Short mmCIF file of N, CA and C in Angstrom, two decimals:
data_model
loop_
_atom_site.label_atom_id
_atom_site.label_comp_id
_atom_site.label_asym_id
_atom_site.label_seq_id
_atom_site.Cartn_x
_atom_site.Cartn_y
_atom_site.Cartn_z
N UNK V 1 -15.76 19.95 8.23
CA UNK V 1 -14.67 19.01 8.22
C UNK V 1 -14.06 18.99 6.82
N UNK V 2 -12.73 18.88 6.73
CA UNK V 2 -11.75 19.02 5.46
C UNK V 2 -11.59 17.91 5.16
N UNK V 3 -11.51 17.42 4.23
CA UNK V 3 -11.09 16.35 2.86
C UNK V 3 -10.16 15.79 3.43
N UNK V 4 -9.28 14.89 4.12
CA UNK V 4 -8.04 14.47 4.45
C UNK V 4 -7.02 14.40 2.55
N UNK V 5 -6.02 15.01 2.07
CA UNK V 5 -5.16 14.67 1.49
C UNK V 5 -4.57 13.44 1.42
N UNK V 6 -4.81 12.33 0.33
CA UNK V 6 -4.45 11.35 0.28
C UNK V 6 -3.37 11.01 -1.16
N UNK V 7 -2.27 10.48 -0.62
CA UNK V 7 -1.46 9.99 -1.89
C UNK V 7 -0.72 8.58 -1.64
N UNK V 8 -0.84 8.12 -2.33
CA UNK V 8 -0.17 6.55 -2.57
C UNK V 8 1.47 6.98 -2.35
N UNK V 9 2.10 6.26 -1.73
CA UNK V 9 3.89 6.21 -1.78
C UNK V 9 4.32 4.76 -2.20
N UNK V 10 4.83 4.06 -1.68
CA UNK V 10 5.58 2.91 -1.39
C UNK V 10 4.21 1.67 -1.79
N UNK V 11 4.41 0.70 -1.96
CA UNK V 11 3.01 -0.36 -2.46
C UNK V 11 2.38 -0.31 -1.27
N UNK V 12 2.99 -0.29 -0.19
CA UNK V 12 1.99 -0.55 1.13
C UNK V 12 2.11 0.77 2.55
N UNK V 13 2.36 2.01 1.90
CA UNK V 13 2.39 2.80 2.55
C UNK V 13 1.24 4.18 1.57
N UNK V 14 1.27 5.49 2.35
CA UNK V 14 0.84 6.34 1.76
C UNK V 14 0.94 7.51 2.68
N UNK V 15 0.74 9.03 1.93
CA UNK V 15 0.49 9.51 2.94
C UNK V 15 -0.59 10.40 3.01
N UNK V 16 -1.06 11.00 4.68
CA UNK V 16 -2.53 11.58 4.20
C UNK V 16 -2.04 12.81 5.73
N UNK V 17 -2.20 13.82 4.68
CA UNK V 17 -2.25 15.50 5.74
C UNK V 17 -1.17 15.34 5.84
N UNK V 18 -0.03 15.08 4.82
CA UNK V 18 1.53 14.65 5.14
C UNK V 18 2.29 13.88 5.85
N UNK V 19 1.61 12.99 6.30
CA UNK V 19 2.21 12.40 7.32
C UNK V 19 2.38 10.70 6.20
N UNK V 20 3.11 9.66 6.53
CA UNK V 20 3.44 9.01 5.90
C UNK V 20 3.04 7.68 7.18
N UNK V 21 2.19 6.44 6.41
CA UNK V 21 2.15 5.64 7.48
C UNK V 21 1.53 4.55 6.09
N UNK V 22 1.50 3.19 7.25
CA UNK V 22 1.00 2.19 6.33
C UNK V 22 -0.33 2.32 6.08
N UNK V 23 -0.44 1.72 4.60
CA UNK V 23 -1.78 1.81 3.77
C UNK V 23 -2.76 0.67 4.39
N UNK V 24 -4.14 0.76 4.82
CA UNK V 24 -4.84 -0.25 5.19
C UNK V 24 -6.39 0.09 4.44
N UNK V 25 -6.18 -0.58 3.54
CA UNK V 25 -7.45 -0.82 3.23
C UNK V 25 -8.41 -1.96 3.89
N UNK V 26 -9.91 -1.74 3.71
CA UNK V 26 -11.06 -2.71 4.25
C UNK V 26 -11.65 -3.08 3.08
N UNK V 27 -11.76 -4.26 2.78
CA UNK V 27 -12.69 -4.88 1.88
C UNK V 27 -13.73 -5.35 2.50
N UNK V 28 -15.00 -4.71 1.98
CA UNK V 28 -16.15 -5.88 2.92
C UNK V 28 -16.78 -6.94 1.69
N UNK V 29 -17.91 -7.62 2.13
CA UNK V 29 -17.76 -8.49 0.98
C UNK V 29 -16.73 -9.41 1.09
N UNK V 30 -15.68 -9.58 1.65
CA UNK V 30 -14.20 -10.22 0.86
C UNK V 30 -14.46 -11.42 0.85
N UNK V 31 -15.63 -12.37 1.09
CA UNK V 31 -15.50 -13.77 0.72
C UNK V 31 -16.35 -13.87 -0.21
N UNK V 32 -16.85 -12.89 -1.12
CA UNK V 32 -17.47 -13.16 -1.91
C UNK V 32 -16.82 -13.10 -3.02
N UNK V 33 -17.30 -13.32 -4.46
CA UNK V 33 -16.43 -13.86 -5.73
C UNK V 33 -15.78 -12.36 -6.00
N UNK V 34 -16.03 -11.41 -6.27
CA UNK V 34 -15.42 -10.03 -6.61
C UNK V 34 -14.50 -9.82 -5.36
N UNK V 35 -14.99 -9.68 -3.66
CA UNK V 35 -14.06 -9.42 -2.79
C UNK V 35 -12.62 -10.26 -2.67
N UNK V 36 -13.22 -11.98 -3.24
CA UNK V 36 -11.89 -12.62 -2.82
C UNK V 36 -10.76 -12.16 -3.82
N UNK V 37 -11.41 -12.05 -5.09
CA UNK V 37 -10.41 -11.51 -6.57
C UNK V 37 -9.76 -10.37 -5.83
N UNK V 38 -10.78 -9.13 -5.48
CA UNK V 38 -10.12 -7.55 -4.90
C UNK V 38 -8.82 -7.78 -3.97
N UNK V 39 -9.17 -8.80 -2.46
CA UNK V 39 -8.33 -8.62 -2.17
C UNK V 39 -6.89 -9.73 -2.33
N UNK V 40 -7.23 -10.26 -3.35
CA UNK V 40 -5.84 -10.90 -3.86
C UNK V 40 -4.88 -10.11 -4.52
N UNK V 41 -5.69 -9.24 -5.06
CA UNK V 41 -4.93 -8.25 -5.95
C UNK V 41 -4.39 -7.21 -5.12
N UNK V 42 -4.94 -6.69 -3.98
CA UNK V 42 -4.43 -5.54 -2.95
C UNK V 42 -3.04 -6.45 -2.36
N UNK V 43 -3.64 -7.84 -1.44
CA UNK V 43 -2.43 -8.42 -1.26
C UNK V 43 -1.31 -8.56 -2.05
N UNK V 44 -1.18 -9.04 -3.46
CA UNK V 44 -0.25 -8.94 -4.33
C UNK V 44 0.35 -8.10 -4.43
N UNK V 45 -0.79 -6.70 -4.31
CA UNK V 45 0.37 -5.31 -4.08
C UNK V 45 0.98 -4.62 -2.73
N UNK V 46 1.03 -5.49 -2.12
CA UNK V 46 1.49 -5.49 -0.45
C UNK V 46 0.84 -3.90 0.12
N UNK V 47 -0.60 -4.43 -0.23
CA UNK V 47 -1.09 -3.17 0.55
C UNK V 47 -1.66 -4.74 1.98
N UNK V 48 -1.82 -3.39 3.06
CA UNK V 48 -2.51 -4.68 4.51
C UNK V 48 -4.18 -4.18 4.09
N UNK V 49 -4.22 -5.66 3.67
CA UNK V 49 -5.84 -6.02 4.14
C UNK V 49 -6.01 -6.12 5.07
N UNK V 50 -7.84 -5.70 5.41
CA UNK V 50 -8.47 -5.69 6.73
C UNK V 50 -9.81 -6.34 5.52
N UNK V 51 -10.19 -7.46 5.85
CA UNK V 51 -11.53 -8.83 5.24
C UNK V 51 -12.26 -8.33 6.18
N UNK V 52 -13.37 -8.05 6.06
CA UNK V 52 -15.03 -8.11 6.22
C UNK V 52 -15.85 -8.92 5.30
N UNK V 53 -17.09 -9.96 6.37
CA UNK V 53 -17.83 -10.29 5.42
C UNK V 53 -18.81 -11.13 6.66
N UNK V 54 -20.23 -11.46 6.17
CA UNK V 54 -20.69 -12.12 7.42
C UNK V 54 -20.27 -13.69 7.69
N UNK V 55 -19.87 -14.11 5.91
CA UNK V 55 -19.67 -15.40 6.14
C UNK V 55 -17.55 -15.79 7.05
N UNK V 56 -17.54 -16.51 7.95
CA UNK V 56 -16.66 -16.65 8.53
C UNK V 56 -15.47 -17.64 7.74
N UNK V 57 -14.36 -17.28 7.60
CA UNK V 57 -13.60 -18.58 6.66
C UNK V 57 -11.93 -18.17 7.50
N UNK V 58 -11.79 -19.57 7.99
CA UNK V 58 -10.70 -19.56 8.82
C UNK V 58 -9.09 -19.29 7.82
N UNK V 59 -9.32 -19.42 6.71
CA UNK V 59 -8.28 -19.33 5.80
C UNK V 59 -8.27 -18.60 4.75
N UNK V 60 -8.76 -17.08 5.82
CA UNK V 60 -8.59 -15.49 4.87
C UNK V 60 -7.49 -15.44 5.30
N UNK V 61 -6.85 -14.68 3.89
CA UNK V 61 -5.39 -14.22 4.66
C UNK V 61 -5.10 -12.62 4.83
N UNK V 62 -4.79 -12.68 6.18
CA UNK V 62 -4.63 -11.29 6.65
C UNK V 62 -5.91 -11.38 7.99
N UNK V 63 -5.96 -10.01 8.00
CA UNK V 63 -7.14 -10.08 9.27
C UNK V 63 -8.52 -10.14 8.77
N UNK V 64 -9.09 -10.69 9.42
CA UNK V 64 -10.72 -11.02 8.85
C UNK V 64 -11.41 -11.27 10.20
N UNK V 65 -12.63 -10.24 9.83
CA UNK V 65 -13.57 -9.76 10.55
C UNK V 65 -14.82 -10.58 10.29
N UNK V 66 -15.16 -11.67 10.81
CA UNK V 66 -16.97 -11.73 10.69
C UNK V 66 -17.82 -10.89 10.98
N UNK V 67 -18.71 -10.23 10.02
CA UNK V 67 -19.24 -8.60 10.36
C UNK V 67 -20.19 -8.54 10.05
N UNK V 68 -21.55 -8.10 10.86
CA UNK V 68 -22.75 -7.62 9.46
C UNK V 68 -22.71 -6.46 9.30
N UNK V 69 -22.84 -5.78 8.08
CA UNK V 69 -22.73 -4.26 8.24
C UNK V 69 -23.43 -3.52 8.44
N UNK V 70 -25.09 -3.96 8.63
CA UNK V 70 -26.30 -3.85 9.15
C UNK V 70 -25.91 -3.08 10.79
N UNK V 71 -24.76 -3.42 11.41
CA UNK V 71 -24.65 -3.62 12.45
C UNK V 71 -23.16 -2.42 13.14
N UNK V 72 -24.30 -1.00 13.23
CA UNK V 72 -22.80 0.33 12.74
C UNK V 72 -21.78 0.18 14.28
N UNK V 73 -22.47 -0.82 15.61
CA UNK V 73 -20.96 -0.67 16.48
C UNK V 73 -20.48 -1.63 16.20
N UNK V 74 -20.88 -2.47 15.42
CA UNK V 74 -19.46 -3.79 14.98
C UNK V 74 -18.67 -2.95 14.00
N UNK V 75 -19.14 -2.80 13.32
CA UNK V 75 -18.20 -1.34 12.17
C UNK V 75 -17.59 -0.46 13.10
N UNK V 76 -18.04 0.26 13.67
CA UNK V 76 -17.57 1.11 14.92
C UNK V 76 -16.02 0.55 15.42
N UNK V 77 -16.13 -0.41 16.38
CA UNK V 77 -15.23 -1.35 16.89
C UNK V 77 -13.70 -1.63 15.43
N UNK V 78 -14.57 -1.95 14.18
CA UNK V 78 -13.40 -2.15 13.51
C UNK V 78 -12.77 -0.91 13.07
N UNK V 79 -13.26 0.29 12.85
CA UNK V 79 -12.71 1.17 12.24
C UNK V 79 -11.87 1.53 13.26
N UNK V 80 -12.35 1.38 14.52
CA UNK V 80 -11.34 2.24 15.61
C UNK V 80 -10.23 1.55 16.15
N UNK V 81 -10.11 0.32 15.92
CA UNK V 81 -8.94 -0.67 15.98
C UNK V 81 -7.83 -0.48 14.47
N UNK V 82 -8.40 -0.14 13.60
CA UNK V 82 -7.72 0.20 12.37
C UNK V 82 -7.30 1.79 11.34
N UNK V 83 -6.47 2.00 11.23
CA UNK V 83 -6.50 3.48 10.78
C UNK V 83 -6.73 2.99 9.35
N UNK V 84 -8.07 3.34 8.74
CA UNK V 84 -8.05 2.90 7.37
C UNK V 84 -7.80 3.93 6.56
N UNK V 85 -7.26 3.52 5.14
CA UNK V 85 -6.73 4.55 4.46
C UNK V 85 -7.93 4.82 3.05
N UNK V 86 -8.60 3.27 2.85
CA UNK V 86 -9.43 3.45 2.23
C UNK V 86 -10.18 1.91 2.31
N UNK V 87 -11.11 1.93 1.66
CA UNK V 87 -12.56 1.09 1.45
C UNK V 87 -13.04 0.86 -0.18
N UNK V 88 -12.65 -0.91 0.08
CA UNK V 88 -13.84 -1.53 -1.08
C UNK V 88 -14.93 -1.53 -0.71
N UNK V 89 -15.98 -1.26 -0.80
CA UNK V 89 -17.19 -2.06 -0.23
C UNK V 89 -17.99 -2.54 -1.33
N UNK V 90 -18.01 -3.90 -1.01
CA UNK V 90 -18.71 -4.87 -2.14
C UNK V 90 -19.37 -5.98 -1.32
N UNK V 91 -19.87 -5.70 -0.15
CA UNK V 91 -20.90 -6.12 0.17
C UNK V 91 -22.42 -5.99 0.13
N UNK V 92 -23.12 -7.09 -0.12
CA UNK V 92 -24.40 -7.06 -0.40
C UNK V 92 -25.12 -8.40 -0.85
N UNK V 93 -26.39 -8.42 -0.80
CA UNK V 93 -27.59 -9.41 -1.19
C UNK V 93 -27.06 -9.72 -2.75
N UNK V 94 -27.26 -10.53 -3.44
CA UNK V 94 -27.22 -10.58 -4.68
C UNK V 94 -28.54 -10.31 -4.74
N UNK V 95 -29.06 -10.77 -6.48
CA UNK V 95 -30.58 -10.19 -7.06
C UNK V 95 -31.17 -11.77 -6.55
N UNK V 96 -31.29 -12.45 -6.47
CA UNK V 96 -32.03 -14.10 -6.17
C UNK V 96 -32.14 -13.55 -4.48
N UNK V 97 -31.06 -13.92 -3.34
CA UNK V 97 -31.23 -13.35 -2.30
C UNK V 97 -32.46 -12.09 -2.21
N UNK V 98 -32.17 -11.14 -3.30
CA UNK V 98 -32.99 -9.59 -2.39
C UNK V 98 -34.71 -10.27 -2.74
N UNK V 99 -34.66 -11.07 -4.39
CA UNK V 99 -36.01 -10.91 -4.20
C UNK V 99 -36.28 -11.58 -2.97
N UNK V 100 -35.60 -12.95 -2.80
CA UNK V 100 -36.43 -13.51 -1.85
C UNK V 100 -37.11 -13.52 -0.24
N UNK V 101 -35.51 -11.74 -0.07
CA UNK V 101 -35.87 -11.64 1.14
C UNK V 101 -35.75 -10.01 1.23
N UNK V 102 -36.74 -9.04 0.90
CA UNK V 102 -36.52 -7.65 0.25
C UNK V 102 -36.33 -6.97 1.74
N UNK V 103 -36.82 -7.93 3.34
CA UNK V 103 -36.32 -6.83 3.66
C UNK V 103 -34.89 -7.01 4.23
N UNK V 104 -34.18 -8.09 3.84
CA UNK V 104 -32.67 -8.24 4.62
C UNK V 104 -32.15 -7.73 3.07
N UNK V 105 -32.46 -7.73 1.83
CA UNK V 105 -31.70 -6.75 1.19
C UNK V 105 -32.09 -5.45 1.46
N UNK V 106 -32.67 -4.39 1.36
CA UNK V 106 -33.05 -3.40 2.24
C UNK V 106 -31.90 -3.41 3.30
N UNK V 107 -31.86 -4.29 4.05
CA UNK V 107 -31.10 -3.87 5.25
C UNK V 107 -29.87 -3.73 5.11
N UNK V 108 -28.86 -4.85 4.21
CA UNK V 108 -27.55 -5.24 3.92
C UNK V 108 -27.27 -4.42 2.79
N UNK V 109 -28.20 -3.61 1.69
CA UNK V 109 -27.66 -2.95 0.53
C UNK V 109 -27.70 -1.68 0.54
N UNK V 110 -28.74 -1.32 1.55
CA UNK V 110 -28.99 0.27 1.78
C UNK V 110 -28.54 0.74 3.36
N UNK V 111 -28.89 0.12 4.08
CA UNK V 111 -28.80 0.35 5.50
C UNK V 111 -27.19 0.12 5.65
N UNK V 112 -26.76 -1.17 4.93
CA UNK V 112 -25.15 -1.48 5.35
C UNK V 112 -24.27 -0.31 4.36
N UNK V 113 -24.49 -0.22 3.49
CA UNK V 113 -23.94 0.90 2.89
C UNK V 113 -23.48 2.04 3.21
N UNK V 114 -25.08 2.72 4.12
CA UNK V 114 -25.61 3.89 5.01
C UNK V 114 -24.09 3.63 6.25
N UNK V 115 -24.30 2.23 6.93
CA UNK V 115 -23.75 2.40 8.17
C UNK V 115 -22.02 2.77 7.93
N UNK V 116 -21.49 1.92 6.74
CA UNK V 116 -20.05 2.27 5.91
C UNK V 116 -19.67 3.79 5.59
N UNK V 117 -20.45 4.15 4.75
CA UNK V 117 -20.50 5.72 4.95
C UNK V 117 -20.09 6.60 6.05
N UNK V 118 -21.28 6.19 7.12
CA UNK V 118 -20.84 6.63 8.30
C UNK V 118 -19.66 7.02 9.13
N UNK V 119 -19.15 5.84 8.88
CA UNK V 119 -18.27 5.12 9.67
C UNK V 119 -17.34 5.68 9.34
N UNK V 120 -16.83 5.57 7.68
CA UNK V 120 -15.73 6.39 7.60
C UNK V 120 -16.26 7.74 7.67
N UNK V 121 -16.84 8.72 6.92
CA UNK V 121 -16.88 9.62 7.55
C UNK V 121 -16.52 10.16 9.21
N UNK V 122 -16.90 9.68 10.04
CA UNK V 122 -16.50 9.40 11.44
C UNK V 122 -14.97 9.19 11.82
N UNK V 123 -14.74 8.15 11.11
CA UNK V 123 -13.10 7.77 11.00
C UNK V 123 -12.44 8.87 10.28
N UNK V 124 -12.85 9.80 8.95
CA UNK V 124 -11.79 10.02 8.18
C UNK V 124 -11.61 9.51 7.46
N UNK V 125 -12.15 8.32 6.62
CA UNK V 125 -11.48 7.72 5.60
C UNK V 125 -11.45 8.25 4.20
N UNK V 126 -10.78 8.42 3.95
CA UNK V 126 -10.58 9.83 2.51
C UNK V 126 -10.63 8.76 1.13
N UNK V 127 -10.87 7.54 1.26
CA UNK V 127 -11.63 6.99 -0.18
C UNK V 127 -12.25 5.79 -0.07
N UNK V 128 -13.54 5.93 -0.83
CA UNK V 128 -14.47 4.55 -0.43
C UNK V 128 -14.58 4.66 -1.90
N UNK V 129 -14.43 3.01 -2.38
CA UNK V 129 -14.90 2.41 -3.94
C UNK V 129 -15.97 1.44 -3.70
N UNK V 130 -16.72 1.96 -4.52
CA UNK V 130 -18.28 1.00 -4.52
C UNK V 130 -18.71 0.53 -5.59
N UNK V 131 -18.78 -0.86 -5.24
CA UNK V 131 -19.02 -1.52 -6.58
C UNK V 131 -20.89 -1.32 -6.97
N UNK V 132 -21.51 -1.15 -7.71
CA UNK V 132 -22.48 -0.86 -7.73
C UNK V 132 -22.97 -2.11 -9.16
N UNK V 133 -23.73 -1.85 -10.24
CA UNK V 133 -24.31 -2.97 -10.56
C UNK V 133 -24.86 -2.42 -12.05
N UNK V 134 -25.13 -3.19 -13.22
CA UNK V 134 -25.23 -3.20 -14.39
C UNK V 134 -26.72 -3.11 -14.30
N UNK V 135 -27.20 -3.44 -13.00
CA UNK V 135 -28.63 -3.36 -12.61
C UNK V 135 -29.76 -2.58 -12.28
N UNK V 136 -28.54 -1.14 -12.09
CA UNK V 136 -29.63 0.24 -12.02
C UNK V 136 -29.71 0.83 -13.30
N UNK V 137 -29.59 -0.04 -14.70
CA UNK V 137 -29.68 0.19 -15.75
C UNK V 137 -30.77 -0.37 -15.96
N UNK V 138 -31.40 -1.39 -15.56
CA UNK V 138 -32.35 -2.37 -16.11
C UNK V 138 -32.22 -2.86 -17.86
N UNK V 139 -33.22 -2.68 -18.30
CA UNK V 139 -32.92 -3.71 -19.69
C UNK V 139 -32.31 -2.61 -20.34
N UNK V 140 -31.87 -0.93 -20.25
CA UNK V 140 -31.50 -0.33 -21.16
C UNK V 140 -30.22 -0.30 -21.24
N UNK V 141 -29.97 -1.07 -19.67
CA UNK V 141 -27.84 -1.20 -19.77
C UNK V 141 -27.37 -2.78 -20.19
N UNK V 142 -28.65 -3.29 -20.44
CA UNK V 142 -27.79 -4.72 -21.48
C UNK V 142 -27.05 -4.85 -22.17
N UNK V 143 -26.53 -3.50 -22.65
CA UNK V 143 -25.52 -3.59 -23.73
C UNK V 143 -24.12 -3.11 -22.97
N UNK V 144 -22.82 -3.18 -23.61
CA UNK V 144 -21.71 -3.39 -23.81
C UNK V 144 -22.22 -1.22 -23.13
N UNK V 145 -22.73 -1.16 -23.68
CA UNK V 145 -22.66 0.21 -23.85
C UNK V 145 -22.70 1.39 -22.78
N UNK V 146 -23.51 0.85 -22.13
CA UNK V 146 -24.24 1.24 -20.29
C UNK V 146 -22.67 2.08 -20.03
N UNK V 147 -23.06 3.16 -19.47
CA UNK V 147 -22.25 4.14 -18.81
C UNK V 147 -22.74 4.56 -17.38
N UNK V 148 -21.73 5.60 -17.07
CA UNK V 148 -22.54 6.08 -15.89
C UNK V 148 -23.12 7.39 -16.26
N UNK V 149 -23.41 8.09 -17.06
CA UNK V 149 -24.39 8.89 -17.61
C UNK V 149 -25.70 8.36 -18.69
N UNK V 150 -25.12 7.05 -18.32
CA UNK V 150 -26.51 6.39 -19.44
C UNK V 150 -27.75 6.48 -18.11
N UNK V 151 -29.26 6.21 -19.00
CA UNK V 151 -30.15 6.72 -18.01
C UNK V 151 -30.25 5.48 -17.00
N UNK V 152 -31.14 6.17 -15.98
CA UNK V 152 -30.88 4.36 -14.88
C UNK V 152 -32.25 4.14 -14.93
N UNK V 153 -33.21 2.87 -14.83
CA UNK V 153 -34.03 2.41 -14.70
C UNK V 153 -34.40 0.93 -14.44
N UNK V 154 -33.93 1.17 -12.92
CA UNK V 154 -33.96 -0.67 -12.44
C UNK V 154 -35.41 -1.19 -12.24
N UNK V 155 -35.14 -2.33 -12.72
CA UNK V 155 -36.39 -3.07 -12.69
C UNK V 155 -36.45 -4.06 -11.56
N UNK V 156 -35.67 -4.13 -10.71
CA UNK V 156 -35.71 -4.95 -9.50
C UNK V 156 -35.42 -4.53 -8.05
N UNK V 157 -35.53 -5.29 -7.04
CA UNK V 157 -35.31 -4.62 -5.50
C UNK V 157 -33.68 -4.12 -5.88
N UNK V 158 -32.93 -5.36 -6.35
CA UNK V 158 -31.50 -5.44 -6.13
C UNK V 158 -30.91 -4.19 -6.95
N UNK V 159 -31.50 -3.54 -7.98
CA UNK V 159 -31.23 -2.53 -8.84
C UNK V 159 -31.69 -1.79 -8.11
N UNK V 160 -32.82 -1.32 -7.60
CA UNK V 160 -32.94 -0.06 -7.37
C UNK V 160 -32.03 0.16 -5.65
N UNK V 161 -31.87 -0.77 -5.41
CA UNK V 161 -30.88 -0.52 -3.81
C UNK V 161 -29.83 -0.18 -4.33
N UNK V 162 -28.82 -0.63 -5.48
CA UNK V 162 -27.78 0.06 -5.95
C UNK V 162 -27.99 1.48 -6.31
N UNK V 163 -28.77 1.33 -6.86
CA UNK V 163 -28.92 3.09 -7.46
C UNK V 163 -28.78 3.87 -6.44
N UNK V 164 -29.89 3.65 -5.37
CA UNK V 164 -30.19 4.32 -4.28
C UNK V 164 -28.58 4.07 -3.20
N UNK V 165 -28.19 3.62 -2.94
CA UNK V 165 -26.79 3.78 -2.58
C UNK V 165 -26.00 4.28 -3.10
N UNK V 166 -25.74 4.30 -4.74
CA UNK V 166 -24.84 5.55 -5.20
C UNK V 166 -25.01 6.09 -5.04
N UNK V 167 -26.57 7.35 -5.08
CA UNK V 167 -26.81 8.42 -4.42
C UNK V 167 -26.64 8.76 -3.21
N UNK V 168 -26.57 7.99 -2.31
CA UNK V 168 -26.40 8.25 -0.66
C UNK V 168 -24.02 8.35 -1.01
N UNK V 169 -24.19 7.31 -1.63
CA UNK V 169 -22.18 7.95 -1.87
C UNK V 169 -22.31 8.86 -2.42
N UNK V 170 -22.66 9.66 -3.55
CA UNK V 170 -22.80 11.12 -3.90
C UNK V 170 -23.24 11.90 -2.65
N UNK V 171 -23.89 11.99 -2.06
CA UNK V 171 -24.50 12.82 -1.09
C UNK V 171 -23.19 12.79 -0.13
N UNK V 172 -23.02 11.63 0.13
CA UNK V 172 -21.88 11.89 1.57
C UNK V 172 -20.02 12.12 0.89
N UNK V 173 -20.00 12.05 -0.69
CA UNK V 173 -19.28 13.08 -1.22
C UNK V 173 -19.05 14.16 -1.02
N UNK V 174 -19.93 15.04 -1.22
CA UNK V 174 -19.99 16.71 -1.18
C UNK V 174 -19.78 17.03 0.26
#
């Protein structure tokens, strides 16, 4: 399978394999503190949001999905109702949540990740951004300094599920 060609046009259009149609991005996460910021800022740039998140809030604006991502035919169902053009995904356990419950982080940071992947792959979706975490650094990315060639060494569930999900997005890169 080939790379779909993707280019930005118009604030809320783009086109991909030449063809020209509206831009729809998916934020998952979106009621959380980074998703609600993300997609204020996509809205502002009149791209169409598509909100994912498990928690339900009647006053997302745009379309919003109550979703677990644990859960790949509820993902299924949304991707195929939507031609997405691309993907935030910034859903997940925080570090308090994973310790307390390692295996619903496990499930929501690695498994939901896994099922996103999928999905677009499946769909086509020619760009996924993943927010990942200052946390697969452990104490050596405390500083200002932490890169993504700095070394990784998480010291927690919630760090090492990030790590381990960038690698599964590298892998389903290539």
């Amino acid at each position: 399978m080939t790379t779909p060609k993707f280019v930005l046009t118009a604030p809320n259009h783009c086109i991909i394999n030449g063809v020209l149609g509206p831009h729809h991005t998916l934020v998952t996460g979106a009621e959380g503190f980074i998703g609600r910021w993300v997609r204020s800022r996509l809205l502002s740039a009149g791209r169409n949001v598509i909100s994912l998140d498990q928690k339900s809030n009647s006053t997302t604006p745009g379309i919003f999905y109550a979703c677990d991502v644990t859960d790949p035919r509820q993902l299924q169902e949304i991707f195929r109702a939507h031609k997405l053009n691309s993907i935030v995904h910034l859903a997940s356990l925080l570090p308090t949540a994973s310790k307390q419950n390692p295996q619903a982080a496990t499930q929501v940071n690695i498994a939901g990740t896994l099922n996103i992947l999928e999905a677009a792959r499946n769909f086509q979706v020619p760009r996924i951004v993943y927010a990942s975490s200052l946390s697969v650094y452990g104490s050596s990315g405390a500083s200002d300094t932490a890169s993504e060639i700095s070394p990784t060494a998480p010291e927690d569930l919630y760090g090492a599920a990030k790590k381990y999900a960038e690698a599964l997005g590298e892998a389903y890169a290539c």
